[in-house]
GROMACS .gro file of C-alpha atoms in nm:
model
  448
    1UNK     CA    1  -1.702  -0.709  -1.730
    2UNK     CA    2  -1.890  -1.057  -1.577
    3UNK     CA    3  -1.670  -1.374  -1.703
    4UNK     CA    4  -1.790  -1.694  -1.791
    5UNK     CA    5  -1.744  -1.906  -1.502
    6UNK     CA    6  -1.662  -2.194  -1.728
    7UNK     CA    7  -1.346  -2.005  -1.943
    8UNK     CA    8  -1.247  -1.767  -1.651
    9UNK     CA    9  -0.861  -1.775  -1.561
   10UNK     CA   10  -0.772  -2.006  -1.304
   11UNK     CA   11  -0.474  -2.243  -1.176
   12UNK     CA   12  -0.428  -2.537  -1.350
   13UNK     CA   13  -0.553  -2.820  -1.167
   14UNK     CA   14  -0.844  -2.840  -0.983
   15UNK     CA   15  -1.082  -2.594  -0.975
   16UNK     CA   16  -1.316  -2.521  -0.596
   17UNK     CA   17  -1.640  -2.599  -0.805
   18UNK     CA   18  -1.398  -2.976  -0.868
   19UNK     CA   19  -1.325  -2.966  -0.468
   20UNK     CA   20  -1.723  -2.886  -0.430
   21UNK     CA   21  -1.785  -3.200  -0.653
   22UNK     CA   22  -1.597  -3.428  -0.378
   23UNK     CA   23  -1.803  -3.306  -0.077
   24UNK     CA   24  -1.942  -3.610   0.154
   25UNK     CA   25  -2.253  -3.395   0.209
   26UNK     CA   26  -2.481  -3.163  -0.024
   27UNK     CA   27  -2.313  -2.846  -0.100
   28UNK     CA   28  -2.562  -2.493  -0.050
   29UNK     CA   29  -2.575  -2.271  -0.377
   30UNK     CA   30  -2.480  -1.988  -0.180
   31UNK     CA   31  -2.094  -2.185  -0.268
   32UNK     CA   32  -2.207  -2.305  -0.596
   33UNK     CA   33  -2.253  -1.933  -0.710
   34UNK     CA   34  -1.954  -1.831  -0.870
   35UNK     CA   35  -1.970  -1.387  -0.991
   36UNK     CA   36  -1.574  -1.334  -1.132
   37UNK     CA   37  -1.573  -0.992  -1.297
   38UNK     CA   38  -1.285  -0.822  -1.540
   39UNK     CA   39  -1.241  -0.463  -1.384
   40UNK     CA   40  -0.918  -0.385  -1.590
   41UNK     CA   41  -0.569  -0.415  -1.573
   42UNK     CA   42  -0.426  -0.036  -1.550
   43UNK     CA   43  -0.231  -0.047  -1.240
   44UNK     CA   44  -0.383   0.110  -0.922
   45UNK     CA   45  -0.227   0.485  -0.832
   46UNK     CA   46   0.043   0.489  -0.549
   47UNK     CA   47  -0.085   0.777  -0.479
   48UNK     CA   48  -0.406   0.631  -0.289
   49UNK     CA   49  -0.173   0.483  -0.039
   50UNK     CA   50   0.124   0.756   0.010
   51UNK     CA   51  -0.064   1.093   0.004
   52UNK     CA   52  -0.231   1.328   0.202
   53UNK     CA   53  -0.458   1.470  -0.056
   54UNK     CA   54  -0.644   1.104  -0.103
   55UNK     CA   55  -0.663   1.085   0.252
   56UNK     CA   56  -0.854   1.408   0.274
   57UNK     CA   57  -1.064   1.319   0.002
   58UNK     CA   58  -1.136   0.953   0.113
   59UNK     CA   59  -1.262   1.124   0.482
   60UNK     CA   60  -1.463   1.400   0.275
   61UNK     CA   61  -1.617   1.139   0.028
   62UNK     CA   62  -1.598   0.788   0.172
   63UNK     CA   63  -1.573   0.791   0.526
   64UNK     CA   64  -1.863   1.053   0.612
   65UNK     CA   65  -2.135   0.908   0.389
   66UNK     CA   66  -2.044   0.547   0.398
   67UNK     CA   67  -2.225   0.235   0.612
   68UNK     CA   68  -1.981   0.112   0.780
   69UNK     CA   69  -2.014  -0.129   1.112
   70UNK     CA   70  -1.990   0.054   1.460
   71UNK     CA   71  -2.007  -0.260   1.707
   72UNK     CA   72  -2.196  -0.570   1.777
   73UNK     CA   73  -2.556  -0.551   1.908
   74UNK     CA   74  -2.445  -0.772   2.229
   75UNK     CA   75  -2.205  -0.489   2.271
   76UNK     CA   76  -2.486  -0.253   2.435
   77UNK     CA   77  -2.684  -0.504   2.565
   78UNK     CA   78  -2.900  -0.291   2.806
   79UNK     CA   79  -3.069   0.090   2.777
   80UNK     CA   80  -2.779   0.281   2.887
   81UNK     CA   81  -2.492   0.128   2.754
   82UNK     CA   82  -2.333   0.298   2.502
   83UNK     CA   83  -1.992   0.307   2.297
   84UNK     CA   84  -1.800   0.560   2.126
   85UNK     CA   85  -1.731   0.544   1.762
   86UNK     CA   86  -1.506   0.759   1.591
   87UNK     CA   87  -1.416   0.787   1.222
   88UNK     CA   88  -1.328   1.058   0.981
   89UNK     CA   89  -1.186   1.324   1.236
   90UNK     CA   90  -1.629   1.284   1.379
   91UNK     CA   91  -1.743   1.088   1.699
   92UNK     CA   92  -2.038   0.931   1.733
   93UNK     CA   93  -2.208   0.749   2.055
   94UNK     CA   94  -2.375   0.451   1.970
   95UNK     CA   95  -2.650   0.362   2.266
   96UNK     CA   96  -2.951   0.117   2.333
   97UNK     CA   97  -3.251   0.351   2.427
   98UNK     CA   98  -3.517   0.317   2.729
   99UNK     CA   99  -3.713   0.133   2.496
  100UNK     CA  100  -3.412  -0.116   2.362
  101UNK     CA  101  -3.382   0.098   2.048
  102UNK     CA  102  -3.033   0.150   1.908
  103UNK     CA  103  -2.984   0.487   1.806
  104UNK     CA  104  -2.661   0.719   1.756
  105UNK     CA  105  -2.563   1.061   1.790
  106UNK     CA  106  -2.344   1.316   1.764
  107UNK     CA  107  -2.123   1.319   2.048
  108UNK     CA  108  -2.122   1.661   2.093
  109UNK     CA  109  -2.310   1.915   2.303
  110UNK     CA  110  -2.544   2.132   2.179
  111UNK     CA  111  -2.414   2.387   2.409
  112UNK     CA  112  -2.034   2.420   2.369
  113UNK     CA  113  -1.970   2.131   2.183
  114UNK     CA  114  -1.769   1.950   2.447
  115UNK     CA  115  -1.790   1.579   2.382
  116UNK     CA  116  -2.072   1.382   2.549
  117UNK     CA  117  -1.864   1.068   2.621
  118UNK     CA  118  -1.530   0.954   2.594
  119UNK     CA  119  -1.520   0.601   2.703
  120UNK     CA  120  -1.787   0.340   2.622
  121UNK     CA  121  -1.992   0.214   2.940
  122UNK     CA  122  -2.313   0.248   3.093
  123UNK     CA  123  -2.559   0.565   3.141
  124UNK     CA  124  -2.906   0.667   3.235
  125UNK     CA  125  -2.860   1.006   3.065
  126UNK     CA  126  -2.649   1.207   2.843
  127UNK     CA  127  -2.485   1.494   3.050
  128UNK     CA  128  -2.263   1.681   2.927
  129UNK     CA  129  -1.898   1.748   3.200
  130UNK     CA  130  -1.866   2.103   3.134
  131UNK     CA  131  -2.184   2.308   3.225
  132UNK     CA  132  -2.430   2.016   3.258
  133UNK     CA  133  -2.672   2.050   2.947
  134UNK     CA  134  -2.822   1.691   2.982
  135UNK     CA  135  -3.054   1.499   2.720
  136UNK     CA  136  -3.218   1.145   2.794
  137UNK     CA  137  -3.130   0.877   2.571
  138UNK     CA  138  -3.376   0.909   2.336
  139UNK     CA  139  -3.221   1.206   2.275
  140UNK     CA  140  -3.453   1.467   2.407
  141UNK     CA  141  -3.320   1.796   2.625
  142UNK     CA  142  -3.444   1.747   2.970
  143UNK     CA  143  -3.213   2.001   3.148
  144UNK     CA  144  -3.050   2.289   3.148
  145UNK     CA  145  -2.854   2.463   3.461
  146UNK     CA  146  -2.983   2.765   3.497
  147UNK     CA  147  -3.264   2.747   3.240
  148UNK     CA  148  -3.346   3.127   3.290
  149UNK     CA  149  -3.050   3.223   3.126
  150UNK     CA  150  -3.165   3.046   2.777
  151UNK     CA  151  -3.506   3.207   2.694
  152UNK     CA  152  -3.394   3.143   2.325
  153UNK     CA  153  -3.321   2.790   2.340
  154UNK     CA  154  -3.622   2.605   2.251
  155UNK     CA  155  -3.616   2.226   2.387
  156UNK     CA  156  -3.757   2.035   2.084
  157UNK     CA  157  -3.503   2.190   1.871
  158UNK     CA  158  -3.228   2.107   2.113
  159UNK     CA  159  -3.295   1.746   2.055
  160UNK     CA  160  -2.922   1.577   1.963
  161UNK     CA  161  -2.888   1.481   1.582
  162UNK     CA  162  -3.024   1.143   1.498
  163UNK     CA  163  -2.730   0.972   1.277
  164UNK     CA  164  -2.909   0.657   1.060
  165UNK     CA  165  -2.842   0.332   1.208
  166UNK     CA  166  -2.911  -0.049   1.085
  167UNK     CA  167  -2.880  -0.411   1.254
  168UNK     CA  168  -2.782  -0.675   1.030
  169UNK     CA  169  -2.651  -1.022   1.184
  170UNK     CA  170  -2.564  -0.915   1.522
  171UNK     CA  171  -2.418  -0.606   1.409
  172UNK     CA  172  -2.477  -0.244   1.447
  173UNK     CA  173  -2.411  -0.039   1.120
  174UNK     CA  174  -2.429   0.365   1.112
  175UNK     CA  175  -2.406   0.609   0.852
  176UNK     CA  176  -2.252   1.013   0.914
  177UNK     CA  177  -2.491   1.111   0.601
  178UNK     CA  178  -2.793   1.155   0.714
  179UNK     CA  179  -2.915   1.208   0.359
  180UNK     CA  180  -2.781   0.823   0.247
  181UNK     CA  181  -2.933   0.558   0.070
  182UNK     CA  182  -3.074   0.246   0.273
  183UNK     CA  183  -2.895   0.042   0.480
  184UNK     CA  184  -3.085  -0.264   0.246
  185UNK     CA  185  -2.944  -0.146  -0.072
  186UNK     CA  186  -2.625  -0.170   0.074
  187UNK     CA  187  -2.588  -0.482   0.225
  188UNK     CA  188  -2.871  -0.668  -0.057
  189UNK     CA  189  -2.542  -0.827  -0.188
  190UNK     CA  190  -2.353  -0.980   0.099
  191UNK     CA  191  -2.729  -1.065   0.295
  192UNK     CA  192  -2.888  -1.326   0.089
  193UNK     CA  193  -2.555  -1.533   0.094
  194UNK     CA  194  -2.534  -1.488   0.455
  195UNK     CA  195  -2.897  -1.629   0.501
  196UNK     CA  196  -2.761  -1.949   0.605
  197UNK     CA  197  -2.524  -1.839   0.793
  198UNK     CA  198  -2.699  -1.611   1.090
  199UNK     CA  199  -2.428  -1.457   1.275
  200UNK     CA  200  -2.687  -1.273   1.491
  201UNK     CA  201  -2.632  -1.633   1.708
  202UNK     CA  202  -2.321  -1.599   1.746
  203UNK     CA  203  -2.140  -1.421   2.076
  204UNK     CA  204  -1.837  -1.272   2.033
  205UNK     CA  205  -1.590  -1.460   2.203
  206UNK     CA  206  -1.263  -1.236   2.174
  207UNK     CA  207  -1.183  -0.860   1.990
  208UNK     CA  208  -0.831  -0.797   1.933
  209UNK     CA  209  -0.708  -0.462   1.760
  210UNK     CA  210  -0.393  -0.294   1.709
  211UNK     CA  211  -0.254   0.026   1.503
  212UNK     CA  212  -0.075  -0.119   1.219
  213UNK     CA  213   0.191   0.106   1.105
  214UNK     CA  214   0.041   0.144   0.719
  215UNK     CA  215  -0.234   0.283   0.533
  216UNK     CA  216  -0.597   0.098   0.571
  217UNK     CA  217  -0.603   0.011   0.262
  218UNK     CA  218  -0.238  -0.196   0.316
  219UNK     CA  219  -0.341  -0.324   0.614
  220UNK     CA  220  -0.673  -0.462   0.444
  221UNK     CA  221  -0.580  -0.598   0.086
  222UNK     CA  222  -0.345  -0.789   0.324
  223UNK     CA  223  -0.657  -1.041   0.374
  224UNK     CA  224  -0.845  -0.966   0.041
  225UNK     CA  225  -0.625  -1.236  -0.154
  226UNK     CA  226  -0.480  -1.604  -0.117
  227UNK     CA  227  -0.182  -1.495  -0.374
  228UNK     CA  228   0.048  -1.381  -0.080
  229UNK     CA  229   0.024  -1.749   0.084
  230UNK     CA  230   0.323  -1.857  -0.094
  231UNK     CA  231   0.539  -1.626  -0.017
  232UNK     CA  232   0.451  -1.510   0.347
  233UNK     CA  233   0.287  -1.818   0.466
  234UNK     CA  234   0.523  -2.083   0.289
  235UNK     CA  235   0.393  -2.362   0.585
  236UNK     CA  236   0.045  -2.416   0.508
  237UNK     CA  237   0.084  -2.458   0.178
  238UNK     CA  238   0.082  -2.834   0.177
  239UNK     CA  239  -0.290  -2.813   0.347
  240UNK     CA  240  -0.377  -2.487   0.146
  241UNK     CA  241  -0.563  -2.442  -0.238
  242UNK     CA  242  -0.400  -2.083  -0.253
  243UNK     CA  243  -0.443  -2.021  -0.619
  244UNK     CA  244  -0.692  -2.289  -0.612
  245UNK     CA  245  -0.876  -1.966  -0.460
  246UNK     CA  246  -1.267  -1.891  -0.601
  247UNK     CA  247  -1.305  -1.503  -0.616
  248UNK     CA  248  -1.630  -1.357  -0.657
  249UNK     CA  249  -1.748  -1.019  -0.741
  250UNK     CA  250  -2.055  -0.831  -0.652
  251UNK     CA  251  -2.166  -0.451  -0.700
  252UNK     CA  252  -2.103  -0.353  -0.281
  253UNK     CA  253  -1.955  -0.735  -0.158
  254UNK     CA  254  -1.662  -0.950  -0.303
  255UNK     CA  255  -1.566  -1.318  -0.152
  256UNK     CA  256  -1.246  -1.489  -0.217
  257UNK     CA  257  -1.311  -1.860  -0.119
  258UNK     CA  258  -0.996  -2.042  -0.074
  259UNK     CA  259  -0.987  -2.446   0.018
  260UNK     CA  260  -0.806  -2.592   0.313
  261UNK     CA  261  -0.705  -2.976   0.331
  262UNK     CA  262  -0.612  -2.922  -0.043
  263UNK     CA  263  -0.210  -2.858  -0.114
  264UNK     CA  264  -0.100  -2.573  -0.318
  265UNK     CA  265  -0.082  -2.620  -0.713
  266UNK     CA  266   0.243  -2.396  -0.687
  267UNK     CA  267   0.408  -2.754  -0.498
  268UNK     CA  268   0.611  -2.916  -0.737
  269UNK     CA  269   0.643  -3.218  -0.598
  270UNK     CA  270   0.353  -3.452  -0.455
  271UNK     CA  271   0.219  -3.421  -0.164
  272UNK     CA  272   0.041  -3.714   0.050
  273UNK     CA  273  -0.224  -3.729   0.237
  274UNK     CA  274  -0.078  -3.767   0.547
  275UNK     CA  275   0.131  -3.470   0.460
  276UNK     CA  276  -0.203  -3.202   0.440
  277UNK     CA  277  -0.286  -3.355   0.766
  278UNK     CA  278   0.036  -3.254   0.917
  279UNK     CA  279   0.061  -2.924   0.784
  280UNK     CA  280  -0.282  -2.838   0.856
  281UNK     CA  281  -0.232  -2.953   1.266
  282UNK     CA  282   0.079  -2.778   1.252
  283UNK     CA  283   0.227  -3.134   1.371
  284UNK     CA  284   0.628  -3.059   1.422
  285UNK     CA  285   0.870  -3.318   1.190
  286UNK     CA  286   0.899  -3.601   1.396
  287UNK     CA  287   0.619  -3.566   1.605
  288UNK     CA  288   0.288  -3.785   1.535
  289UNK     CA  289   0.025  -3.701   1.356
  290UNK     CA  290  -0.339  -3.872   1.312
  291UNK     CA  291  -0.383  -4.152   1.013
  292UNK     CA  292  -0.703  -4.111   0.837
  293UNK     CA  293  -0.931  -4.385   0.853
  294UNK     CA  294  -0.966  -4.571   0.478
  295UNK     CA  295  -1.127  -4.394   0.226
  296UNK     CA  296  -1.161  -4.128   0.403
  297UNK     CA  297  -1.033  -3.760   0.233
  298UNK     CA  298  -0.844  -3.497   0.467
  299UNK     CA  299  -1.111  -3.290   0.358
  300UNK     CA  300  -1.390  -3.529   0.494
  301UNK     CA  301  -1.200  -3.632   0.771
  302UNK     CA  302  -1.101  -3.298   0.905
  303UNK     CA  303  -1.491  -3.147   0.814
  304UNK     CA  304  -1.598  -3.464   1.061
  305UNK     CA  305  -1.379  -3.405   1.329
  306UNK     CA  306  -1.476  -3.020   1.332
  307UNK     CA  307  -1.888  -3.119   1.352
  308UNK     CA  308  -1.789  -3.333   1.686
  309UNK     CA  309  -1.593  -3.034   1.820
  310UNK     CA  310  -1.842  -2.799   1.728
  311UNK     CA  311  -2.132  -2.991   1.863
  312UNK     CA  312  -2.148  -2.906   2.216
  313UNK     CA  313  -2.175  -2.531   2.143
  314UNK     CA  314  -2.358  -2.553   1.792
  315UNK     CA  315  -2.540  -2.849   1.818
  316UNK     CA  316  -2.738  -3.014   1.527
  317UNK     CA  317  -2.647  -2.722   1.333
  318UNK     CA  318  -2.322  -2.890   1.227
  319UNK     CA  319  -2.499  -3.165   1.053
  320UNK     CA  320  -2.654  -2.930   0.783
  321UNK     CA  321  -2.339  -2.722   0.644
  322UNK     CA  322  -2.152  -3.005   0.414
  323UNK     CA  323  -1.770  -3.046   0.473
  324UNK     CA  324  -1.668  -2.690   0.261
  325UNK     CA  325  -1.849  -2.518   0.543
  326UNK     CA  326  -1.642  -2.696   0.844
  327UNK     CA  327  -1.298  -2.681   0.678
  328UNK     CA  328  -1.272  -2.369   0.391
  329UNK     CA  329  -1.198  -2.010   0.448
  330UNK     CA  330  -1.523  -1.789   0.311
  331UNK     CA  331  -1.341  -1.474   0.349
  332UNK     CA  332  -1.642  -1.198   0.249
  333UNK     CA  333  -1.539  -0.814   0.203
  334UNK     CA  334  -1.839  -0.533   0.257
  335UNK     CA  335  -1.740  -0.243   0.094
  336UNK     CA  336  -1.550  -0.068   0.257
  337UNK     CA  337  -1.394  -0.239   0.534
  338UNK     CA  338  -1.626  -0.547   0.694
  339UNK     CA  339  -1.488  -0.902   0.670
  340UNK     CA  340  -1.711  -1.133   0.776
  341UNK     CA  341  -1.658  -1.511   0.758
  342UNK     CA  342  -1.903  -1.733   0.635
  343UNK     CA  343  -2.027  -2.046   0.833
  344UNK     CA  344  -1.822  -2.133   1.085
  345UNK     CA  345  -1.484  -1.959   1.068
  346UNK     CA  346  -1.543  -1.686   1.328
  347UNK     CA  347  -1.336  -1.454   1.208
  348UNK     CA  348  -1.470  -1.110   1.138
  349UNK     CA  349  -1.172  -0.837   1.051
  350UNK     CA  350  -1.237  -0.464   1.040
  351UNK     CA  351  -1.024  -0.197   0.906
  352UNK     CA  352  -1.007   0.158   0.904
  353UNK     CA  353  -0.808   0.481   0.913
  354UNK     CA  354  -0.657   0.575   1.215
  355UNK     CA  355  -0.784   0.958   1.267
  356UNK     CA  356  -0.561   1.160   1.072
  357UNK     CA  357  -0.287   0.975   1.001
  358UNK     CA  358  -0.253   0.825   0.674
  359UNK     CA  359   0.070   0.611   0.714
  360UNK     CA  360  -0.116   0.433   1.013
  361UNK     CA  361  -0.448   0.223   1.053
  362UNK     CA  362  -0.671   0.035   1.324
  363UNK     CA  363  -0.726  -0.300   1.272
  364UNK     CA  364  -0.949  -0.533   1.445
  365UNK     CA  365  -1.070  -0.923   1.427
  366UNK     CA  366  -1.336  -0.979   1.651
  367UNK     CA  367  -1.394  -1.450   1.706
  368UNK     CA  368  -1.789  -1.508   1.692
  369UNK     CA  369  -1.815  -1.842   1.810
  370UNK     CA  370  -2.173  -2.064   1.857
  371UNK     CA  371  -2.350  -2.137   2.240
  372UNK     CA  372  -2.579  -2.343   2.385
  373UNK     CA  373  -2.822  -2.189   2.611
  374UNK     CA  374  -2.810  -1.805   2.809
  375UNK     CA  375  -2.596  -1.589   2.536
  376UNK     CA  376  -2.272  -1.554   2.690
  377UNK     CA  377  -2.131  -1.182   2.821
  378UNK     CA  378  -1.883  -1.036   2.520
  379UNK     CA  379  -1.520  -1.055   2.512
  380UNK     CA  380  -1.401  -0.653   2.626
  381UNK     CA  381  -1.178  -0.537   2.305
  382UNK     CA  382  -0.801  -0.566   2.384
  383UNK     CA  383  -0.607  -0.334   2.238
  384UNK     CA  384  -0.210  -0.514   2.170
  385UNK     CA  385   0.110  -0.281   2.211
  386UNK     CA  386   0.253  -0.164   1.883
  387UNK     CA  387   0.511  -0.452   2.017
  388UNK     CA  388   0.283  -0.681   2.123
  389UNK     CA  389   0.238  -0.966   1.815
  390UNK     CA  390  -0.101  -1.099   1.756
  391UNK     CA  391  -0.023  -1.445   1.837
  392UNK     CA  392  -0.015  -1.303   2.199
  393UNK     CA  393  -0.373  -1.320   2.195
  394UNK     CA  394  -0.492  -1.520   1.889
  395UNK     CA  395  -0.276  -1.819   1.909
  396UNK     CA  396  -0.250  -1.973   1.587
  397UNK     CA  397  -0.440  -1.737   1.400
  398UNK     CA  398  -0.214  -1.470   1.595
  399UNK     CA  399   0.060  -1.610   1.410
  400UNK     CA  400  -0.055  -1.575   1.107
  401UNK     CA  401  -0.128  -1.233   1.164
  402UNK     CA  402   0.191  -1.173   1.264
  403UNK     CA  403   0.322  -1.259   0.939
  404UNK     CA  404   0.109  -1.034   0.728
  405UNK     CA  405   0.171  -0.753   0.980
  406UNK     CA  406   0.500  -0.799   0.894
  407UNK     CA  407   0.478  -0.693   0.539
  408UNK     CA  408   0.235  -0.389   0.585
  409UNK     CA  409   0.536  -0.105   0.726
  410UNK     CA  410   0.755  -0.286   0.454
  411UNK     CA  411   0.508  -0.228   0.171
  412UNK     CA  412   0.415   0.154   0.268
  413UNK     CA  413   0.826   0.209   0.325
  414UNK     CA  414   0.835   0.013  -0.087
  415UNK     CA  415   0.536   0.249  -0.195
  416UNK     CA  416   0.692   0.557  -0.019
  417UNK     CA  417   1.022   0.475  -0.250
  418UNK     CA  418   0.895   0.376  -0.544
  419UNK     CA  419   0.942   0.545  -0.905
  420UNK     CA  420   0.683   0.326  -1.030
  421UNK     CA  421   0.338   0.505  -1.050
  422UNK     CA  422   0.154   0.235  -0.965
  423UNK     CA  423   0.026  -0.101  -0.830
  424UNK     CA  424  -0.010  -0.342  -1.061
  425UNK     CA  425  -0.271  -0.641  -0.957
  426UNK     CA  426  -0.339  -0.980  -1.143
  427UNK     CA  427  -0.646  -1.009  -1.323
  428UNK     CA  428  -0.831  -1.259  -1.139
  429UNK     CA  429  -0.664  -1.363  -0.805
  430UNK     CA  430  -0.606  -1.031  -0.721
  431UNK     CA  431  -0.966  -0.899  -0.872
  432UNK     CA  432  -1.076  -0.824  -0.510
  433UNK     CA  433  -0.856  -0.576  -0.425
  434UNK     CA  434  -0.927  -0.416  -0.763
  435UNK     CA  435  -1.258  -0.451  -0.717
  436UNK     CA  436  -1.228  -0.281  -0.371
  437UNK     CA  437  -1.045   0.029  -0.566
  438UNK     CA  438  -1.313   0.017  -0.809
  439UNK     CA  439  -1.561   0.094  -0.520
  440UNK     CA  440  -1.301   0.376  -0.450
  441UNK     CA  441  -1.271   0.522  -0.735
  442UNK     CA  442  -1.678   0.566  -0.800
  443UNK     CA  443  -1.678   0.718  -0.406
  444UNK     CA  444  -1.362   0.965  -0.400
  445UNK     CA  445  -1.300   1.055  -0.770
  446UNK     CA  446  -1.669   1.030  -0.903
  447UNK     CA  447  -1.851   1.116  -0.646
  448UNK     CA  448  -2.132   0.860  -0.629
   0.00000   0.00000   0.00000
């Protein structure tokens, strides 16, 4: 059910459209839009996270006829390069052609089945290790040892399986169905927002990813809400709206947009300016920390001091996105398991099963960051030890991390244990997460 915007449930206190109203600069309506939708309040099945009959049924229904992101574009820069995507218990190459096409296939020979590739790198062809059946990258046979000994293989039938592919802002996007729906209908909802924010133009300057020991879904809803800050990230919350939080619903994308340089309306005592400033710099208790200039908001100061950062590498770009766009989190959710950030936050998470195992999952956050000039070569994925924190390679960010990854084993241990049936979710701060189980719900139980 669509709410009013105007008589939706919210924290008391200031609202983000009231935060919008502040800005220095004019604010895009791609943040004036505000799409908060009632899906219910019945709790959400345990069962979704704990068993291995959803599992099966999310791989059967979800996972194999989904659109779901394979790599960036900048990934397989040049005809030959290729990577290896695998989802679903299926493995795919994904591979820029002779004629800078991206297509994907199979990776499995037509032959014996023996898979094509197992590490991403660089080819000119597709040969297959075992007896040598080879196909060019467009995907056409072009040999065959001993080709007298196949009179009944025909060569334009032996062509590998073209698997539907899509670019969409630097990224590559395939599909195991080859009998889906567009790529456009599926991303219509999260592209028109991201008009103004081309991350096509953005190189990706590090890829971090690590098996979290939890279901996907655990792992993700970790990063679908601001409700958690409070009690897992108790130190920003003197330069973080939390529940201030705007969350918007769509049919296939969801946002939650929560302010920074804002303290939490869950304080309850006041908190100064100089105070946001601290918390947000992370500046130790009697260490310095910067006085704003007079008259000048954290919010406004903070959004100026990120444009003269960000200048060298974006340039005049930082002059057009108003101070929301330097300092907020625009935290965006494609179903079923793309986060991209909006404007300049470079973070882009990704989520998903890992193989078989439904107590475990692979997650990933990949920094896009602006350049001047020649497009810079793309930060090699580094995969952390299952003891190795995140902070060990995404600094403050990492640490952060490292907190949420914290509660993920504890939270599939709770759901293991419980006697409740259930999840049960708040109506509107927690409406993303719903709205992602919604999604599920029409893919595994309804079959859409």
């Amino acid at each position: 059910m669509q709410l009013d915007p105007d008589n939706m449930p919210r924290s008391p206190g200031l609202t983000y459209q009231d935060l919008l109203d502040q800005d220095t600069r004019e604010v895009p309506e791609v943040l004036r839009a505000q799409s908060p939708k009632f899906l219910g309040d019945a709790d959400v099945s345990a069962a979704r996270y704990t068993t291995r009959e959803w599992h099966d049924l999310e791989m059967e229904r979800l996972w194999k006829r989904v659109w779901q992101m394979a790599c960036r574009e900048e990934d397989i820069p040049t005809p030959g390069d290729h990577i290896r995507y695998d989802i679903a218990g299926l493995s795919f190459i994904v591979l820029r052609t002779e004629s800078g096409t991206i297509k994907c296939y199979p990776n499995a020979c037509l032959h014996r089945g023996r898979m094509l590739k197992e590490f991403d790198g660089h080819a000119s062809e597709l040969r297959c290790p075992f007896h040598g059946f080879c196909w060019s990258l467009e995907g056409q046979l072009v040999d065959i040892p001993a080709r007298w000994d196949f009179p009944h293989v025909n060569s334009e039938d032996f062509a590998l399986p073209e698997i539907p592919t899509a670019t969409w802002g630097g990224f590559v996007f395939i599909n195991p169905d080859q009998g889906c729906a567009p790529f456009a209908d599926h991303i219509k909802d999260l592209a028109w927002q991201f008009e103004r924010w081309d991350l096509g133009r953005l190189y990706k300057q590090a890829h971090v990813a690590k098996i979290m020991p939890a279901n996907w879904k655990i792992a993700q809803e970790a990063f679908c809400e601001a409700y958690h800050v409070n009690g897992t990230h108790p130190q920003v919350l003197k330069s973080l709206g939390c529940v201030n939080s705007q969350v918007d619903i769509w049919e296939n994308c969801a946002r939650v947009i929560t302010p920074s340089l804002t303290p939490s309306p869950l304080l309850d005592y006041e908190v100064t300016d100089q105070d946001i400033v601290r918390a947000m710099l992370d500046v130790p208790e009697g260490q310095p920390a910067p006085e704003l200039p007079e008259g000048l908001s954290p919010r406004a100061w903070s959004a100026a001091m990120s444009r003269e950062s960000l200048r060298p590498e974006a340039g005049d770009l930082v002059d057009r996105y108003c101070d929301a766009e330097m300092v907020d989190n625009l935290d965006y959710t494609l179903f079923p398991n793309f986060h991209p950030w909006g404007a300049f936050n470079r973070i882009t998470y990704r989520f998903r099963p890992n193989g078989h195992d439904h107590r475990s999952a692979i997650m990933e956050c990949m920094m896009l960051a602006p350049f001047q000039g020649e497009r810079p070569p793309p930060a090699p994925i580094r995969w952390l030890a299952p003891d190795e924190p995140w902070s060990a390679a995404l600094g403050f960010l990492g640490r952060v991390f490292d907190q949420d990854a914290f509660n993920m084993p504890k939270v599939q241990m709770g759901l293991e244990a419980t006697y409740k049936a259930g999840v049960t979710l708040a109506n509107y701060q927690e409406s993303k997460v719903r709205w992602l189980h919604h999604k599920l719900t029409e893919w595994v139980e309804e079959g859409q």
